[in-house]
Amino acid sequence: MSAIFSFQSLARCSQTKARAGVFLTPHGIVETPRFMPVGTLANVKTVTPAQLKETGAQMVLSNTYHLHLQPGEAIVAGGGGLHKFMGWNGPMLTDSGGFQVFSLSEMRKITEEGVTFRSPHDGQIIKLTPERSIEIQNILGADVIMAFDECPPYPATRQEVEAATERTYRWLERCITAHQRQDQALFGIVQGGVYLDLRAKAANTLTELDLPGYAIGGVSVGEPPEMMAQIVQATAPLLPAHKPRYLMGVGTYREMVIAIASGIDLFDCVIPTRWARHGTAMVKGERWNLKNAKFREDFAPIDETCPCYACQNFSRAYISHLVRSQEILAYTLLSIHNITELIRFTQKIREAILSDRFLEEFGHWLNSPETEVDNG
């Protein structure tokens, strides 16, 4: 790992593989385990950077594919790079565009060279290769950049998953060759679908490349929750203990606790802002639909224990009114609360690990199903 990047494990749970650490980047530290908000187009939807900082966010994500389409990496570079362009001075990570290989399956063609997409904006043909993805990410300037990978769908045959996993490794080697900046840490991504032996093989081969960090990708793509848990539990311990471990696209309470118990450090998910735009608040593992009638005359804060701006200044009734009226402020307030909620959750887990009370305080999440309450 470059001298400007480091990861230190400060404490470990005596009964699980959970750990609390510090990941040092050129734009500051990330205290792990930590939830990372998603800002696909160089903004976390409806939230300003100042508001985002108040949620406790330390590291934020953006997406290479989407920024390449709009506004284009040259404009971001002209604005001083991704951090200055969006007004965020903390650590940042860019995804490679590899997830769009999965999510835009009807609009793309995969070859050994790379992936050809048709732009959803104007129909223009876009070609992403490992080299091009890294070039764009080098220009954008995030602290952590991700290798270009092929994320196989679920379900998929073993033959299909094996081919995608092997191609991901070959593409990673090309990413390493193309990478030009010492102030950016390139993370490799472990694929392998639901086949644990393929996951193990991928983890072992990627580890030999001695990268600054490693991610587990290709989960939360339609497989049953129990299967995802098995993948994470089997794969995470195979990744280097002295490097940060990142589980991509996961952000529910139970998923994060299972992953943390397996040794994962970092998470990201669009859930907090996406649910906010549907009028949903996250409260202690429950989902509250603020459109429901019971909130119309409920003048308590969303969560009396929450320090966020929304909970400290507004009532459920007011936010319910905003949601019903489709006022943009509703989505801002709910996004602030939901992001704060998930970050506080991982902060509390970190404190429990440091005092070796992780299993005592969060063990019930390992066996109980995710609570979902619609309140009405």
CSV table of C-alpha atoms in Angstrom, one decimal:
chain,number,residue,atom,x,y,z
A,1,MET,CA,0.0,0.0,0.0
A,2,SER,CA,1.3,3.5,-0.9
A,3,ALA,CA,2.6,5.6,1.9
A,4,ILE,CA,-0.3,8.0,1.5
A,5,PHE,CA,-2.8,5.1,2.0
A,6,SER,CA,-2.8,2.9,5.1
A,7,PHE,CA,-5.2,0.7,7.0
A,8,GLN,CA,-4.9,-0.1,10.7
A,9,SER,CA,-7.0,-2.5,12.6
A,10,LEU,CA,-7.5,-1.1,16.1
A,11,ALA,CA,-9.7,-3.8,17.7
A,12,ARG,CA,-11.2,-7.1,17.0
A,13,CYS,CA,-14.3,-8.9,18.4
A,14,SER,CA,-13.3,-11.8,20.5
A,15,GLN,CA,-16.2,-13.9,19.2
A,16,THR,CA,-16.5,-13.0,15.6
A,17,LYS,CA,-14.3,-11.6,12.8
A,18,ALA,CA,-15.6,-8.0,13.3
A,19,ARG,CA,-13.0,-5.4,13.5
A,20,ALA,CA,-12.7,-1.6,14.0
A,21,GLY,CA,-10.0,0.3,12.1
A,22,VAL,CA,-8.9,3.4,10.4
A,23,PHE,CA,-8.4,3.8,6.7
A,24,LEU,CA,-6.1,6.7,5.8
A,25,THR,CA,-6.5,8.5,2.4
A,26,PRO,CA,-5.1,11.7,0.9
A,27,HIS,CA,-8.4,13.5,1.8
A,28,GLY,CA,-8.7,12.3,5.4
A,29,ILE,CA,-9.5,9.2,7.4
A,30,VAL,CA,-12.4,6.8,7.3
A,31,GLU,CA,-13.2,5.2,10.6
A,32,THR,CA,-14.4,1.6,10.0
A,33,PRO,CA,-16.8,-0.1,9.9
A,34,ARG,CA,-18.5,2.7,8.0
A,35,PHE,CA,-21.5,3.2,5.7
A,36,MET,CA,-20.7,5.4,2.6
A,37,PRO,CA,-23.5,7.5,0.9
A,38,VAL,CA,-23.8,7.2,-2.8
A,39,GLY,CA,-23.4,10.4,-5.0
A,40,THR,CA,-23.7,8.9,-8.4
A,41,LEU,CA,-23.5,12.1,-10.4
A,42,ALA,CA,-21.1,13.9,-8.0
A,43,ASN,CA,-23.9,14.7,-5.6
A,44,VAL,CA,-25.8,12.8,-2.9
A,45,LYS,CA,-29.4,13.4,-4.1
A,46,THR,CA,-31.2,16.4,-2.5
A,47,VAL,CA,-28.4,16.9,0.1
A,48,THR,CA,-25.7,19.6,0.1
A,49,PRO,CA,-22.1,18.8,1.0
A,50,ALA,CA,-22.5,20.8,4.2
A,51,GLN,CA,-25.6,18.8,5.1
A,52,LEU,CA,-23.8,15.6,4.2
A,53,LYS,CA,-20.9,16.4,6.5
A,54,GLU,CA,-23.3,16.9,9.4
A,55,THR,CA,-24.7,13.4,8.9
A,56,GLY,CA,-21.3,12.0,9.9
A,57,ALA,CA,-20.4,10.9,6.4
A,58,GLN,CA,-16.7,10.5,5.9
A,59,MET,CA,-16.4,8.8,2.4
A,60,VAL,CA,-18.7,9.4,-0.6
A,61,LEU,CA,-19.1,7.5,-3.8
A,62,SER,CA,-19.6,8.6,-7.4
A,63,ASN,CA,-19.9,6.6,-10.6
A,64,THR,CA,-17.5,6.6,-13.6
A,65,TYR,CA,-20.0,5.5,-16.2
A,66,HIS,CA,-22.6,8.2,-15.3
A,67,LEU,CA,-20.1,11.0,-14.9
A,68,HIS,CA,-18.5,10.1,-18.3
A,69,LEU,CA,-21.9,10.5,-19.9
A,70,GLN,CA,-22.8,13.7,-18.0
A,71,PRO,CA,-21.1,16.1,-17.6
A,72,GLY,CA,-17.9,14.3,-18.9
A,73,GLU,CA,-14.6,13.8,-17.1
A,74,ALA,CA,-13.0,16.7,-19.0
A,75,ILE,CA,-15.5,19.2,-17.4
A,76,VAL,CA,-14.9,17.6,-13.9
A,77,ALA,CA,-11.2,18.0,-14.5
A,78,GLY,CA,-11.7,21.6,-15.6
A,79,GLY,CA,-13.6,22.2,-12.4
A,80,GLY,CA,-10.5,21.2,-10.4
A,81,GLY,CA,-11.3,17.4,-10.1
A,82,LEU,CA,-14.1,15.6,-8.5
A,83,HIS,CA,-13.6,16.9,-4.9
A,84,LYS,CA,-13.5,20.6,-5.8
A,85,PHE,CA,-16.1,20.2,-8.6
A,86,MET,CA,-18.7,18.9,-6.1
A,87,GLY,CA,-17.5,20.8,-3.1
A,88,TRP,CA,-16.6,17.7,-1.0
A,89,ASN,CA,-13.2,17.8,0.7
A,90,GLY,CA,-13.4,14.3,2.3
A,91,PRO,CA,-12.4,10.9,0.9
A,92,MET,CA,-14.1,9.8,-2.3
A,93,LEU,CA,-14.5,6.5,-4.2
A,94,THR,CA,-15.5,6.0,-7.8
A,95,ASP,CA,-17.1,2.8,-9.1
A,96,SER,CA,-15.6,1.7,-12.4
A,97,GLY,CA,-18.8,1.4,-14.5
A,98,GLY,CA,-18.6,-2.4,-14.0
A,99,PHE,CA,-22.0,-2.5,-12.3
A,100,GLN,CA,-23.6,-1.0,-15.4
A,101,VAL,CA,-22.3,-4.1,-17.2
A,102,PHE,CA,-24.9,-5.9,-15.1
A,103,SER,CA,-27.7,-3.2,-14.7
A,104,LEU,CA,-27.8,-2.2,-18.3
A,105,SER,CA,-27.8,-5.7,-19.7
A,106,GLU,CA,-30.3,-4.8,-22.4
A,107,MET,CA,-28.1,-1.9,-23.7
A,108,ARG,CA,-24.7,-3.4,-23.8
A,109,LYS,CA,-22.4,-6.0,-25.5
A,110,ILE,CA,-19.5,-7.7,-23.7
A,111,THR,CA,-16.3,-8.8,-25.4
A,112,GLU,CA,-12.8,-9.6,-24.2
A,113,GLU,CA,-11.8,-6.1,-25.1
A,114,GLY,CA,-14.5,-4.4,-23.0
A,115,VAL,CA,-18.1,-3.4,-23.0
A,116,THR,CA,-20.1,-1.4,-25.6
A,117,PHE,CA,-23.1,0.6,-24.4
A,118,ARG,CA,-25.7,2.6,-26.1
A,119,SER,CA,-26.1,5.9,-24.3
A,120,PRO,CA,-29.5,6.3,-22.7
A,121,HIS,CA,-29.3,10.1,-23.4
A,122,ASP,CA,-28.7,10.3,-27.1
A,123,GLY,CA,-28.2,6.7,-28.3
A,124,GLN,CA,-24.5,7.3,-28.9
A,125,ILE,CA,-22.3,4.2,-28.7
A,126,ILE,CA,-20.0,4.3,-25.6
A,127,LYS,CA,-17.1,1.8,-25.3
A,128,LEU,CA,-15.7,1.1,-21.9
A,129,THR,CA,-12.6,-1.0,-21.6
A,130,PRO,CA,-10.5,-1.6,-18.4
A,131,GLU,CA,-8.0,1.0,-19.7
A,132,ARG,CA,-10.7,3.6,-20.5
A,133,SER,CA,-12.4,3.1,-17.1
A,134,ILE,CA,-9.1,3.7,-15.3
A,135,GLU,CA,-8.2,6.7,-17.5
A,136,ILE,CA,-11.6,8.3,-16.7
A,137,GLN,CA,-11.1,7.6,-13.0
A,138,ASN,CA,-7.6,9.0,-13.1
A,139,ILE,CA,-9.0,12.2,-14.5
A,140,LEU,CA,-11.9,12.4,-12.0
A,141,GLY,CA,-9.4,12.1,-9.2
A,142,ALA,CA,-11.2,10.1,-6.4
A,143,ASP,CA,-9.0,8.7,-3.6
A,144,VAL,CA,-10.1,5.1,-4.3
A,145,ILE,CA,-10.9,3.8,-7.7
A,146,MET,CA,-12.4,0.4,-8.6
A,147,ALA,CA,-11.2,-2.1,-11.2
A,148,PHE,CA,-13.4,-2.6,-14.2
A,149,ASP,CA,-15.2,-5.9,-13.7
A,150,GLU,CA,-17.9,-8.1,-15.1
A,151,CYS,CA,-20.7,-8.6,-12.6
A,152,PRO,CA,-22.7,-11.8,-13.5
A,153,PRO,CA,-26.4,-11.7,-12.8
A,154,TYR,CA,-28.4,-14.1,-10.6
A,155,PRO,CA,-29.4,-16.6,-11.6
A,156,ALA,CA,-26.6,-17.6,-14.0
A,157,THR,CA,-25.0,-21.0,-14.9
A,158,ARG,CA,-21.7,-22.0,-13.3
A,159,GLN,CA,-20.1,-21.8,-16.8
A,160,GLU,CA,-21.3,-18.2,-17.3
A,161,VAL,CA,-20.1,-17.1,-13.8
A,162,GLU,CA,-16.8,-18.8,-14.2
A,163,ALA,CA,-16.2,-17.0,-17.6
A,164,ALA,CA,-17.2,-13.7,-16.0
A,165,THR,CA,-14.9,-14.2,-13.0
A,166,GLU,CA,-11.9,-15.1,-15.1
A,167,ARG,CA,-12.5,-12.2,-17.4
A,168,THR,CA,-12.7,-9.9,-14.4
A,169,TYR,CA,-9.2,-11.1,-13.4
A,170,ARG,CA,-7.8,-10.5,-16.8
A,171,TRP,CA,-9.4,-7.0,-16.9
A,172,LEU,CA,-7.9,-6.3,-13.4
A,173,GLU,CA,-4.4,-7.0,-14.8
A,174,ARG,CA,-5.1,-4.5,-17.5
A,175,CYS,CA,-6.4,-2.0,-15.0
A,176,ILE,CA,-3.2,-2.3,-13.0
A,177,THR,CA,-1.1,-1.6,-16.1
A,178,ALA,CA,-3.2,1.4,-17.1
A,179,HIS,CA,-3.3,3.0,-13.6
A,180,GLN,CA,-1.2,6.2,-13.6
A,181,ARG,CA,-1.7,8.0,-10.3
A,182,GLN,CA,0.1,7.2,-7.0
A,183,ASP,CA,-2.5,9.3,-5.0
A,184,GLN,CA,-5.3,6.9,-6.0
A,185,ALA,CA,-5.7,3.5,-4.5
A,186,LEU,CA,-6.9,0.8,-7.0
A,187,PHE,CA,-9.1,-1.8,-5.4
A,188,GLY,CA,-9.8,-5.2,-7.0
A,189,ILE,CA,-13.2,-6.8,-7.0
A,190,VAL,CA,-13.9,-10.4,-6.1
A,191,GLN,CA,-16.6,-12.0,-8.3
A,192,GLY,CA,-17.8,-15.6,-8.5
A,193,GLY,CA,-21.5,-15.4,-8.1
A,194,VAL,CA,-23.1,-17.9,-5.7
A,195,TYR,CA,-20.3,-20.5,-6.2
A,196,LEU,CA,-18.2,-20.4,-3.1
A,197,ASP,CA,-15.3,-22.2,-4.7
A,198,LEU,CA,-15.1,-19.6,-7.5
A,199,ARG,CA,-15.2,-16.9,-4.9
A,200,ALA,CA,-12.3,-18.5,-3.0
A,201,LYS,CA,-10.3,-18.9,-6.2
A,202,ALA,CA,-10.9,-15.3,-7.2
A,203,ALA,CA,-10.0,-14.0,-3.7
A,204,ASN,CA,-6.8,-16.0,-3.6
A,205,THR,CA,-5.7,-14.9,-7.1
A,206,LEU,CA,-6.5,-11.2,-6.5
A,207,THR,CA,-4.7,-11.3,-3.1
A,208,GLU,CA,-1.5,-12.3,-4.9
A,209,LEU,CA,-1.6,-9.0,-6.7
A,210,ASP,CA,-1.1,-7.1,-3.4
A,211,LEU,CA,-3.5,-4.3,-4.1
A,212,PRO,CA,-4.3,-1.5,-1.6
A,213,GLY,CA,-7.7,-2.9,-0.9
A,214,TYR,CA,-10.3,-5.4,-2.0
A,215,ALA,CA,-14.1,-5.4,-2.6
A,216,ILE,CA,-16.7,-8.2,-2.8
A,217,GLY,CA,-18.9,-7.5,-5.8
A,218,GLY,CA,-21.8,-9.3,-7.4
A,219,VAL,CA,-24.0,-9.6,-4.3
A,220,SER,CA,-27.4,-8.1,-3.8
A,221,VAL,CA,-28.2,-8.8,-7.5
A,222,GLY,CA,-31.2,-10.9,-6.9
A,223,GLU,CA,-29.9,-13.9,-4.9
A,224,PRO,CA,-31.7,-14.8,-1.6
A,225,PRO,CA,-30.4,-13.0,1.5
A,226,GLU,CA,-29.2,-16.3,3.1
A,227,MET,CA,-27.1,-17.0,0.0
A,228,MET,CA,-25.6,-13.5,0.1
A,229,ALA,CA,-24.7,-14.0,3.7
A,230,GLN,CA,-23.0,-17.3,2.9
A,231,ILE,CA,-20.9,-15.6,0.1
A,232,VAL,CA,-19.8,-12.8,2.4
A,233,GLN,CA,-19.0,-15.1,5.4
A,234,ALA,CA,-17.0,-17.4,3.2
A,235,THR,CA,-15.1,-14.8,1.2
A,236,ALA,CA,-14.3,-11.9,3.5
A,237,PRO,CA,-11.9,-13.9,5.7
A,238,LEU,CA,-9.9,-14.8,2.6
A,239,LEU,CA,-9.0,-11.1,1.9
A,240,PRO,CA,-5.8,-9.6,3.5
A,241,ALA,CA,-6.3,-8.6,7.1
A,242,HIS,CA,-4.1,-5.6,6.7
A,243,LYS,CA,-6.1,-4.1,3.8
A,244,PRO,CA,-9.6,-2.5,3.8
A,245,ARG,CA,-12.4,-4.8,2.7
A,246,TYR,CA,-15.4,-3.3,0.9
A,247,LEU,CA,-18.8,-4.9,0.3
A,248,MET,CA,-20.4,-3.3,-2.7
A,249,GLY,CA,-24.1,-2.3,-2.9
A,250,VAL,CA,-25.2,-3.3,0.6
A,251,GLY,CA,-26.9,-1.1,3.2
A,252,THR,CA,-29.6,-2.7,5.3
A,253,TYR,CA,-29.0,-3.2,9.0
A,254,ARG,CA,-28.9,-7.0,9.0
A,255,GLU,CA,-26.8,-7.2,5.9
A,256,MET,CA,-24.2,-4.9,7.4
A,257,VAL,CA,-24.1,-6.7,10.7
A,258,ILE,CA,-23.6,-10.1,9.0
A,259,ALA,CA,-20.8,-8.6,6.9
A,260,ILE,CA,-19.1,-6.8,9.8
A,261,ALA,CA,-19.2,-10.0,11.7
A,262,SER,CA,-17.3,-11.6,8.7
A,263,GLY,CA,-14.7,-8.9,8.7
A,264,ILE,CA,-16.0,-6.3,6.2
A,265,ASP,CA,-15.1,-2.6,6.8
A,266,LEU,CA,-16.9,-0.5,4.2
A,267,PHE,CA,-20.4,-0.4,2.6
A,268,ASP,CA,-22.4,1.7,0.2
A,269,CYS,CA,-26.0,1.7,-0.9
A,270,VAL,CA,-28.6,4.0,-2.5
A,271,ILE,CA,-31.3,2.9,0.0
A,272,PRO,CA,-31.3,6.0,2.3
A,273,THR,CA,-31.9,8.6,-0.4
A,274,ARG,CA,-34.0,6.3,-2.7
A,275,TRP,CA,-36.4,5.5,0.2
A,276,ALA,CA,-36.4,9.2,1.2
A,277,ARG,CA,-37.7,10.1,-2.3
A,278,HIS,CA,-40.6,7.6,-1.7
A,279,GLY,CA,-41.5,9.3,1.7
A,280,THR,CA,-39.8,6.6,3.8
A,281,ALA,CA,-37.9,7.1,7.0
A,282,MET,CA,-35.5,4.5,8.5
A,283,VAL,CA,-35.9,4.2,12.2
A,284,LYS,CA,-34.0,1.6,14.3
A,285,GLY,CA,-34.4,-1.1,11.6
A,286,GLU,CA,-37.9,-0.2,10.6
A,287,ARG,CA,-39.3,1.5,7.5
A,288,TRP,CA,-41.9,4.2,8.2
A,289,ASN,CA,-44.1,5.4,5.3
A,290,LEU,CA,-44.7,9.1,6.2
A,291,LYS,CA,-47.6,9.2,3.7
A,292,ASN,CA,-49.7,7.1,6.1
A,293,ALA,CA,-52.6,8.8,8.0
A,294,LYS,CA,-51.2,8.1,11.5
A,295,PHE,CA,-48.4,10.6,10.9
A,296,ARG,CA,-50.7,13.5,9.9
A,297,GLU,CA,-51.1,14.7,13.5
A,298,ASP,CA,-48.0,13.2,15.1
A,299,PHE,CA,-45.9,16.1,16.3
A,300,ALA,CA,-43.0,14.1,17.7
A,301,PRO,CA,-39.7,14.0,15.8
A,302,ILE,CA,-39.0,11.1,13.5
A,303,ASP,CA,-36.6,9.7,16.2
A,304,GLU,CA,-36.2,11.6,19.5
A,305,THR,CA,-32.7,10.0,19.9
A,306,CYS,CA,-31.4,11.1,16.5
A,307,PRO,CA,-29.2,14.2,16.4
A,308,CYS,CA,-29.8,15.0,12.7
A,309,TYR,CA,-31.2,18.3,11.5
A,310,ALA,CA,-34.6,16.8,10.5
A,311,CYS,CA,-35.2,15.2,13.9
A,312,GLN,CA,-34.0,18.2,15.9
A,313,ASN,CA,-36.2,20.7,14.1
A,314,PHE,CA,-39.2,19.1,12.6
A,315,SER,CA,-42.1,16.8,13.4
A,316,ARG,CA,-43.4,13.7,11.7
A,317,ALA,CA,-46.6,15.7,11.0
A,318,TYR,CA,-44.7,18.4,9.2
A,319,ILE,CA,-42.6,16.0,7.1
A,320,SER,CA,-45.7,14.0,6.4
A,321,HIS,CA,-47.3,17.2,5.1
A,322,LEU,CA,-44.2,17.9,2.9
A,323,VAL,CA,-44.3,14.3,1.5
A,324,ARG,CA,-48.0,14.5,0.7
A,325,SER,CA,-47.5,17.9,-1.0
A,326,GLN,CA,-44.5,16.5,-2.9
A,327,GLU,CA,-42.3,19.3,-1.6
A,328,ILE,CA,-38.6,18.9,-2.3
A,329,LEU,CA,-37.7,19.7,1.3
A,330,ALA,CA,-39.4,16.4,2.3
A,331,TYR,CA,-36.8,14.5,0.3
A,332,THR,CA,-34.0,16.5,1.7
A,333,LEU,CA,-35.0,16.1,5.3
A,334,LEU,CA,-35.7,12.3,4.9
A,335,SER,CA,-32.4,11.9,3.1
A,336,ILE,CA,-30.5,13.7,5.9
A,337,HIS,CA,-32.2,11.5,8.5
A,338,ASN,CA,-31.8,8.2,6.7
A,339,ILE,CA,-28.1,8.8,5.9
A,340,THR,CA,-27.5,9.8,9.5
A,341,GLU,CA,-29.4,6.7,10.7
A,342,LEU,CA,-27.2,4.3,8.7
A,343,ILE,CA,-23.9,6.1,9.6
A,344,ARG,CA,-24.9,6.2,13.3
A,345,PHE,CA,-25.7,2.5,13.1
A,346,THR,CA,-22.2,1.7,11.9
A,347,GLN,CA,-20.6,4.1,14.4
A,348,LYS,CA,-22.4,2.3,17.2
A,349,ILE,CA,-21.1,-1.0,15.9
A,350,ARG,CA,-17.6,0.4,15.8
A,351,GLU,CA,-17.9,1.5,19.4
A,352,ALA,CA,-19.2,-1.9,20.4
A,353,ILE,CA,-16.2,-3.6,18.7
A,354,LEU,CA,-13.8,-1.3,20.5
A,355,SER,CA,-15.3,-2.3,23.8
A,356,ASP,CA,-15.7,-6.0,22.7
A,357,ARG,CA,-19.5,-5.9,23.0
A,358,PHE,CA,-20.3,-6.4,19.4
A,359,LEU,CA,-22.0,-9.8,19.7
A,360,GLU,CA,-23.8,-8.7,22.9
A,361,GLU,CA,-25.2,-5.5,21.4
A,362,PHE,CA,-25.8,-6.5,17.8
A,363,GLY,CA,-25.8,-10.3,17.7
A,364,HIS,CA,-29.6,-10.4,17.4
A,365,TRP,CA,-29.3,-9.0,13.9
A,366,LEU,CA,-27.4,-12.1,12.8
A,367,ASN,CA,-30.4,-14.4,13.1
A,368,SER,CA,-33.5,-12.1,13.0
A,369,PRO,CA,-35.0,-11.1,9.7
A,370,GLU,CA,-34.9,-7.5,8.6
A,371,THR,CA,-37.7,-5.6,10.3
A,372,GLU,CA,-40.0,-3.8,7.9
A,373,VAL,CA,-42.8,-1.8,9.4
A,374,ASP,CA,-45.1,0.3,7.1
A,375,ASN,CA,-47.0,1.8,10.0
A,376,GLY,CA,-50.5,1.9,8.5
